[in-house]
Coordinates of C-alpha atoms and ligand atoms in Angstrom, one line a residue:
M1 CA 96.6 96.9 77.7
D2 CA 98.4 94.4 79.9
P3 CA 101.5 95.4 81.9
K4 CA 104.8 94.0 80.7
F5 CA 106.2 92.7 84.0
P6 CA 110.0 92.6 84.2
A7 CA 111.8 89.6 85.5
R8 CA 111.3 88.7 89.2
V9 CA 112.8 86.2 91.5
P10 CA 110.4 84.1 93.6
I11 CA 110.8 84.9 97.2
A12 CA 107.3 85.4 98.7
Y13 CA 104.8 82.7 99.6
L14 CA 102.0 83.7 97.2
P15 CA 99.1 84.1 97.1
T16 CA 98.9 85.3 100.7
P17 CA 95.6 84.3 102.2
I18 CA 92.5 86.5 102.5
E19 CA 90.4 85.8 105.6
R20 CA 87.2 87.1 107.1
L21 CA 87.5 88.9 110.5
E22 CA 84.2 87.7 111.9
R23 CA 84.7 88.4 115.5
L24 CA 86.2 91.9 115.0
S25 CA 83.4 92.8 112.6
R26 CA 80.8 91.8 115.1
H27 CA 82.5 93.6 117.9
L28 CA 82.7 96.9 116.0
G29 CA 79.2 96.5 114.5
G30 CA 80.1 98.2 111.2
P31 CA 81.1 96.9 107.8
E32 CA 82.1 93.3 107.1
L33 CA 85.9 93.1 107.6
W34 CA 88.4 91.0 105.7
I35 CA 92.2 90.9 105.9
K36 CA 94.9 90.1 103.3
R37 CA 97.8 88.5 105.0
D38 CA 101.0 90.0 103.5
D39 CA 102.5 89.6 107.0
Q40 CA 102.7 86.0 105.8
T41 CA 104.9 86.5 102.7
G42 CA 107.4 84.3 104.5
L43 CA 110.7 86.2 104.3
A44 CA 112.2 86.2 107.8
T45 CA 108.8 87.1 109.3
G46 CA 107.4 88.5 106.1
G47 CA 105.8 91.8 105.2
N48 CA 105.1 94.0 102.2
K49 CA 108.7 94.7 101.2
T50 CA 109.0 91.1 100.1
R51 CA 106.8 91.7 97.0
K52 CA 108.9 94.7 96.1
L53 CA 112.2 92.8 96.6
E54 CA 111.1 90.1 94.1
F55 CA 111.6 92.7 91.4
L56 CA 114.4 94.7 93.0
V57 CA 116.6 91.6 93.6
A58 CA 116.0 90.4 90.0
D59 CA 117.1 93.8 88.8
A60 CA 120.2 93.7 91.0
L61 CA 121.1 90.3 89.7
A62 CA 120.5 91.4 86.1
Q63 CA 123.0 94.2 86.6
G64 CA 125.6 91.9 88.0
S65 CA 125.5 93.4 91.5
D66 CA 126.8 91.5 94.5
H67 CA 125.7 93.6 97.4
L68 CA 122.4 95.3 98.4
V69 CA 122.5 98.7 100.1
T70 CA 119.5 100.3 101.6
T71 CA 118.3 102.6 104.4
G72 CA 115.6 103.1 106.9
A73 CA 114.6 103.6 110.5
P74 CA 116.3 101.6 113.3
Q75 CA 113.3 99.2 113.3
S76 CA 112.9 99.2 109.6
N77 CA 111.0 96.1 108.3
H78 CA 112.2 97.0 104.8
C79 CA 115.9 96.8 105.9
R80 CA 115.3 93.4 107.6
Q81 CA 113.6 91.9 104.5
T82 CA 116.3 93.3 102.3
A83 CA 119.0 91.6 104.6
A84 CA 117.1 88.3 104.3
A85 CA 116.7 88.6 100.5
A86 CA 120.4 89.3 100.2
A87 CA 121.2 86.2 102.3
R88 CA 118.9 84.1 100.2
F89 CA 120.7 85.1 97.0
G90 CA 124.2 85.0 98.3
L91 CA 124.6 88.8 98.1
G92 CA 126.2 91.1 100.7
C93 CA 124.0 93.6 102.5
S94 CA 124.7 97.0 104.0
L95 CA 122.1 99.0 105.9
V96 CA 122.4 102.7 106.7
L97 CA 120.0 103.2 109.6
R98 CA 118.8 106.6 110.9
G99 CA 120.1 107.7 114.2
S100 CA 122.8 106.3 116.4
K101 CA 123.3 102.8 117.8
P102 CA 120.6 102.2 120.4
E103 CA 121.3 100.5 123.8
A104 CA 119.2 97.4 123.0
T105 CA 119.7 95.4 119.8
T106 CA 116.2 94.0 119.5
G107 CA 113.3 93.5 117.1
N108 CA 114.2 94.0 113.4
L109 CA 117.7 95.3 114.4
L110 CA 118.5 92.0 116.0
L111 CA 117.3 90.2 112.9
D112 CA 119.4 92.5 110.6
H113 CA 122.5 91.3 112.5
L114 CA 121.5 87.6 112.6
L115 CA 120.8 87.8 108.8
G116 CA 124.4 89.0 108.3
A117 CA 123.8 92.6 107.3
H118 CA 126.5 95.2 107.9
V119 CA 124.8 98.0 110.0
Y120 CA 125.8 101.6 109.8
W121 CA 124.3 104.6 111.7
N122 CA 124.1 108.0 110.1
D123 CA 124.8 109.6 113.5
G124 CA 123.3 113.0 112.5
R125 CA 125.0 113.0 109.1
D126 CA 122.9 113.5 106.0
C127 CA 121.5 110.0 105.2
S128 CA 122.4 110.2 101.5
E129 CA 126.0 111.2 102.4
A130 CA 126.2 108.2 104.7
I131 CA 124.9 105.9 101.9
A132 CA 127.3 107.4 99.4
A133 CA 130.2 106.7 101.7
V134 CA 129.2 103.1 102.2
Q135 CA 128.8 102.6 98.4
A136 CA 132.2 104.2 97.8
E137 CA 133.8 101.9 100.4
L138 CA 132.2 98.8 98.8
R139 CA 133.4 99.9 95.4
S140 CA 136.9 100.4 96.7
L141 CA 136.8 96.8 97.9
G142 CA 135.8 95.6 94.4
R143 CA 132.2 95.0 95.2
R144 CA 129.3 96.0 93.0
P145 CA 126.6 97.7 95.2
Y146 CA 123.0 98.0 94.2
L147 CA 121.1 100.8 95.9
I148 CA 117.5 100.3 97.0
P149 CA 115.8 103.5 98.0
L150 CA 113.9 104.0 101.3
G151 CA 111.1 101.4 101.5
G152 CA 112.0 100.0 98.1
S153 CA 109.6 102.6 96.7
N154 CA 110.7 103.2 93.2
V155 CA 109.0 101.9 90.0
I156 CA 110.7 98.5 90.3
G157 CA 109.5 98.0 93.9
A158 CA 106.0 99.4 93.3
T159 CA 105.6 96.8 90.5
G160 CA 105.3 94.2 93.2
Y161 CA 102.0 95.7 94.3
V162 CA 100.6 96.0 90.8
L163 CA 101.0 92.2 90.7
A164 CA 99.6 91.9 94.2
M165 CA 96.4 93.6 92.9
R166 CA 96.1 91.0 90.2
E167 CA 96.5 88.3 92.8
L168 CA 93.8 89.9 95.0
M169 CA 91.3 90.4 92.2
G170 CA 91.7 86.7 91.3
Q171 CA 91.0 85.8 94.9
L172 CA 88.0 88.0 95.1
E173 CA 86.6 86.6 91.9
A174 CA 87.1 83.0 93.1
E175 CA 85.3 83.8 96.3
R176 CA 82.6 85.9 94.5
L177 CA 83.4 88.8 96.8
N178 CA 83.0 92.5 96.2
V179 CA 85.1 94.8 98.3
D180 CA 84.1 98.4 98.7
F181 CA 87.3 99.6 100.5
I182 CA 90.9 98.4 100.7
V183 CA 92.6 100.0 103.7
F184 CA 96.3 99.9 104.5
A185 CA 99.3 101.7 106.0
S186 CA 101.1 104.1 103.7
S187 CA 104.5 105.6 104.2
S188 CA 107.1 105.7 101.4
G189 CA 104.3 105.3 98.8
G190 CA 105.3 102.2 96.8
T191 CA 102.6 100.0 98.2
Q192 CA 99.9 102.6 97.5
A193 CA 101.2 103.4 94.0
G194 CA 101.2 99.7 93.1
I195 CA 97.7 99.2 94.5
T196 CA 96.4 102.3 92.7
L197 CA 97.9 101.3 89.3
G198 CA 96.9 97.6 89.8
A199 CA 93.3 98.7 90.7
H200 CA 93.1 100.5 87.4
V201 CA 94.6 97.8 85.3
Y202 CA 92.6 94.9 86.9
G203 CA 89.3 96.7 87.2
Y204 CA 88.9 97.1 91.0
R205 CA 85.9 99.4 91.4
G206 CA 86.1 100.2 95.1
A207 CA 88.2 102.7 97.0
A208 CA 91.8 102.2 98.2
L209 CA 92.5 104.2 101.3
G210 CA 96.1 104.7 102.5
I211 CA 96.3 105.6 106.2
S212 CA 99.4 107.8 106.4
V213 CA 101.9 106.8 109.0
D214 CA 104.2 109.8 108.8
H215 CA 103.4 112.3 106.1
P216 CA 100.8 115.0 105.6
A217 CA 98.1 113.8 103.2
D218 CA 99.0 116.3 100.4
A219 CA 102.6 115.4 100.4
L220 CA 102.0 111.7 100.4
R221 CA 99.3 112.0 97.7
T222 CA 101.7 114.0 95.4
Q223 CA 104.4 111.4 96.0
V224 CA 102.1 108.4 95.3
A225 CA 100.7 110.1 92.2
A226 CA 104.2 110.6 90.7
L227 CA 105.2 107.1 91.5
T228 CA 102.0 105.7 90.0
T229 CA 102.5 107.5 86.7
A230 CA 106.2 106.5 86.5
T231 CA 105.3 102.9 87.3
A232 CA 102.8 102.8 84.5
T233 CA 105.5 104.0 82.1
H234 CA 107.9 101.4 83.5
L235 CA 105.4 98.7 82.7
G236 CA 104.7 99.9 79.2
L237 CA 101.1 101.1 80.0
D238 CA 99.4 104.1 78.4
S239 CA 100.0 107.1 80.5
V240 CA 97.0 107.7 82.8
S241 CA 96.4 110.1 85.6
L242 CA 95.1 108.3 88.6
A243 CA 95.6 111.2 90.9
D244 CA 91.8 111.3 91.8
R245 CA 91.9 107.7 92.9
I246 CA 94.7 108.3 95.5
D247 CA 92.9 108.4 98.8
V248 CA 95.1 109.4 101.9
N249 CA 94.0 110.0 105.4
D250 CA 96.4 111.7 107.8
D251 CA 94.3 111.9 110.9
Y252 CA 96.3 109.3 112.7
L253 CA 99.9 110.7 112.7
G254 CA 99.7 111.0 116.5
E255 CA 103.0 112.1 117.9
G256 CA 104.9 111.1 114.8
Y257 CA 106.6 108.2 113.2
A258 CA 107.1 105.2 115.4
R259 CA 105.6 107.0 118.4
V260 CA 103.2 104.4 119.8
G261 CA 100.0 105.8 121.4
E262 CA 96.6 104.7 122.5
T263 CA 95.4 104.3 118.9
E264 CA 98.1 101.6 118.1
R265 CA 97.9 100.0 121.5
E266 CA 94.1 99.5 121.4
A267 CA 94.1 98.2 117.8
I268 CA 96.9 95.7 118.4
K269 CA 95.2 94.3 121.5
L270 CA 91.7 94.2 119.9
V271 CA 92.8 92.4 116.8
G272 CA 95.1 90.1 118.8
Q273 CA 92.5 89.2 121.4
L274 CA 89.5 88.9 119.0
E275 CA 91.3 87.3 116.0
G276 CA 94.6 85.9 117.2
I277 CA 96.4 88.1 114.6
L278 CA 99.4 90.3 115.5
L279 CA 99.7 93.8 114.1
D280 CA 102.8 95.9 114.3
P281 CA 103.4 99.0 116.4
V282 CA 104.5 101.4 113.7
Y283 CA 102.4 100.8 110.6
T284 CA 99.5 98.3 110.8
G285 CA 98.7 99.1 114.4
R286 CA 98.2 102.8 113.3
A287 CA 96.3 101.9 110.1
M288 CA 94.0 99.5 111.9
G289 CA 93.5 102.0 114.7
G290 CA 92.5 104.5 112.0
L291 CA 90.1 102.0 110.5
I292 CA 88.5 101.2 113.8
D293 CA 88.1 105.0 114.5
L294 CA 86.5 105.5 111.1
I295 CA 84.1 102.6 111.7
R296 CA 83.1 104.2 115.1
W297 CA 82.5 107.5 113.4
G298 CA 80.2 105.8 110.9
A299 CA 82.3 106.2 107.8
F300 CA 81.1 102.9 106.4
T301 CA 77.6 101.3 106.2
R302 CA 76.8 97.9 107.6
G303 CA 76.4 96.3 104.2
Q304 CA 79.8 97.4 103.0
R305 CA 82.9 95.2 102.8
V306 CA 86.3 96.5 103.9
L307 CA 89.6 94.6 103.3
F308 CA 92.5 95.5 105.5
W309 CA 95.8 94.8 103.8
H310 CA 98.1 93.6 106.5
T311 CA 101.6 94.8 105.4
G312 CA 103.6 93.0 108.2
G313 CA 106.0 94.5 110.7
V314 CA 105.4 92.1 113.6
A315 CA 109.1 91.6 114.2
A316 CA 109.3 95.2 115.5
L317 CA 106.9 94.4 118.5
P318 CA 109.6 93.5 121.1
A319 CA 111.4 96.9 120.5
F320 CA 108.2 98.7 121.6
A321 CA 107.3 96.4 124.6
D322 CA 107.3 99.3 127.1
R323 CA 104.8 101.3 125.1
L324 CA 102.5 98.4 124.4
L325 CA 101.8 97.0 127.9
Ligands
PLP401 C1 107.1 99.8 104.8 C2 105.8 99.4 105.5 C3 104.6 100.0 105.1 C4 104.4 101.1 104.2 O1 104.7 100.7 102.8 P1 105.2 101.8 101.8 O2 105.2 101.1 100.5 O3 106.5 102.3 102.3 O4 104.1 102.9 101.8 C5 103.5 99.5 105.8 N1 103.5 98.5 106.7 C6 104.7 98.0 107.0 C7 104.7 96.9 108.1 C8 105.9 98.4 106.4 O5 107.0 97.8 106.8

């Protein structure tokens, strides 16, 4: 049964390229590595949230909303892409960021401002309370706010990655490639839910491994499983349990979310210096660091092919300069 995709607005440059990482593969001496460049989706430096926003913005417009509201960390890539999408469609944008105003307005936070978003800090308050206050204020001004959850990870956002799996399967078929593993950074679960459901719908036979960026494996697996099932329903698919296809590795949480350590530093430099490709300090640096470690431990055989799904985030790099050099 084919998914019934709801309306979407075209924002991303699609399909994003897939490329072979020849020099990195040779350097590591493990499986043949490929990369899918969702850092090149094109929305104000790109990233995985762009695919989600194609469906979320379409839904906001269908509901007659005129203002996007969302939330995230100070260096949230999701918030920056939401601000850019709002600008592109003439919508207002309010961001509720975790924490208090930092000394330096840099990285994604700088871009949020340049893209015209209104930035609020929860300042120790409960985030949902802070969001409710912003929504109430907007309504009192006669605006019609549309709330996008953390990471854009609801059924509407996850749909973007179901479609992304269709895109990837088409590319693999055209190149006559078989991929044994897809590896990516996983956090709020929308990307992994979409990939998991898309893998099922479009007949991907390999494994899809999410490297957790901030949650214990059990918690993330449970969250992704629920979102996968709900997304199937949203798309009019027969209910299926794909729980046993949700692979999460939480060995690389390090000192916590957005705490850059040797894993991220080494991965970013290695991929930069061998391939000329930038990774980000919070998500893809950690996921690639995990993949490199797994390769060194012999988790893959030489004949296998692994595709690393680059989910973006490069705009955050300047904010972590002191931890990267
Ligand atoms: C948000 C984000 C992720 C994680 O995606 P989820 O759908 O939240 O799991 C991975 N990489 C980057 C760069 C991101 O911004």
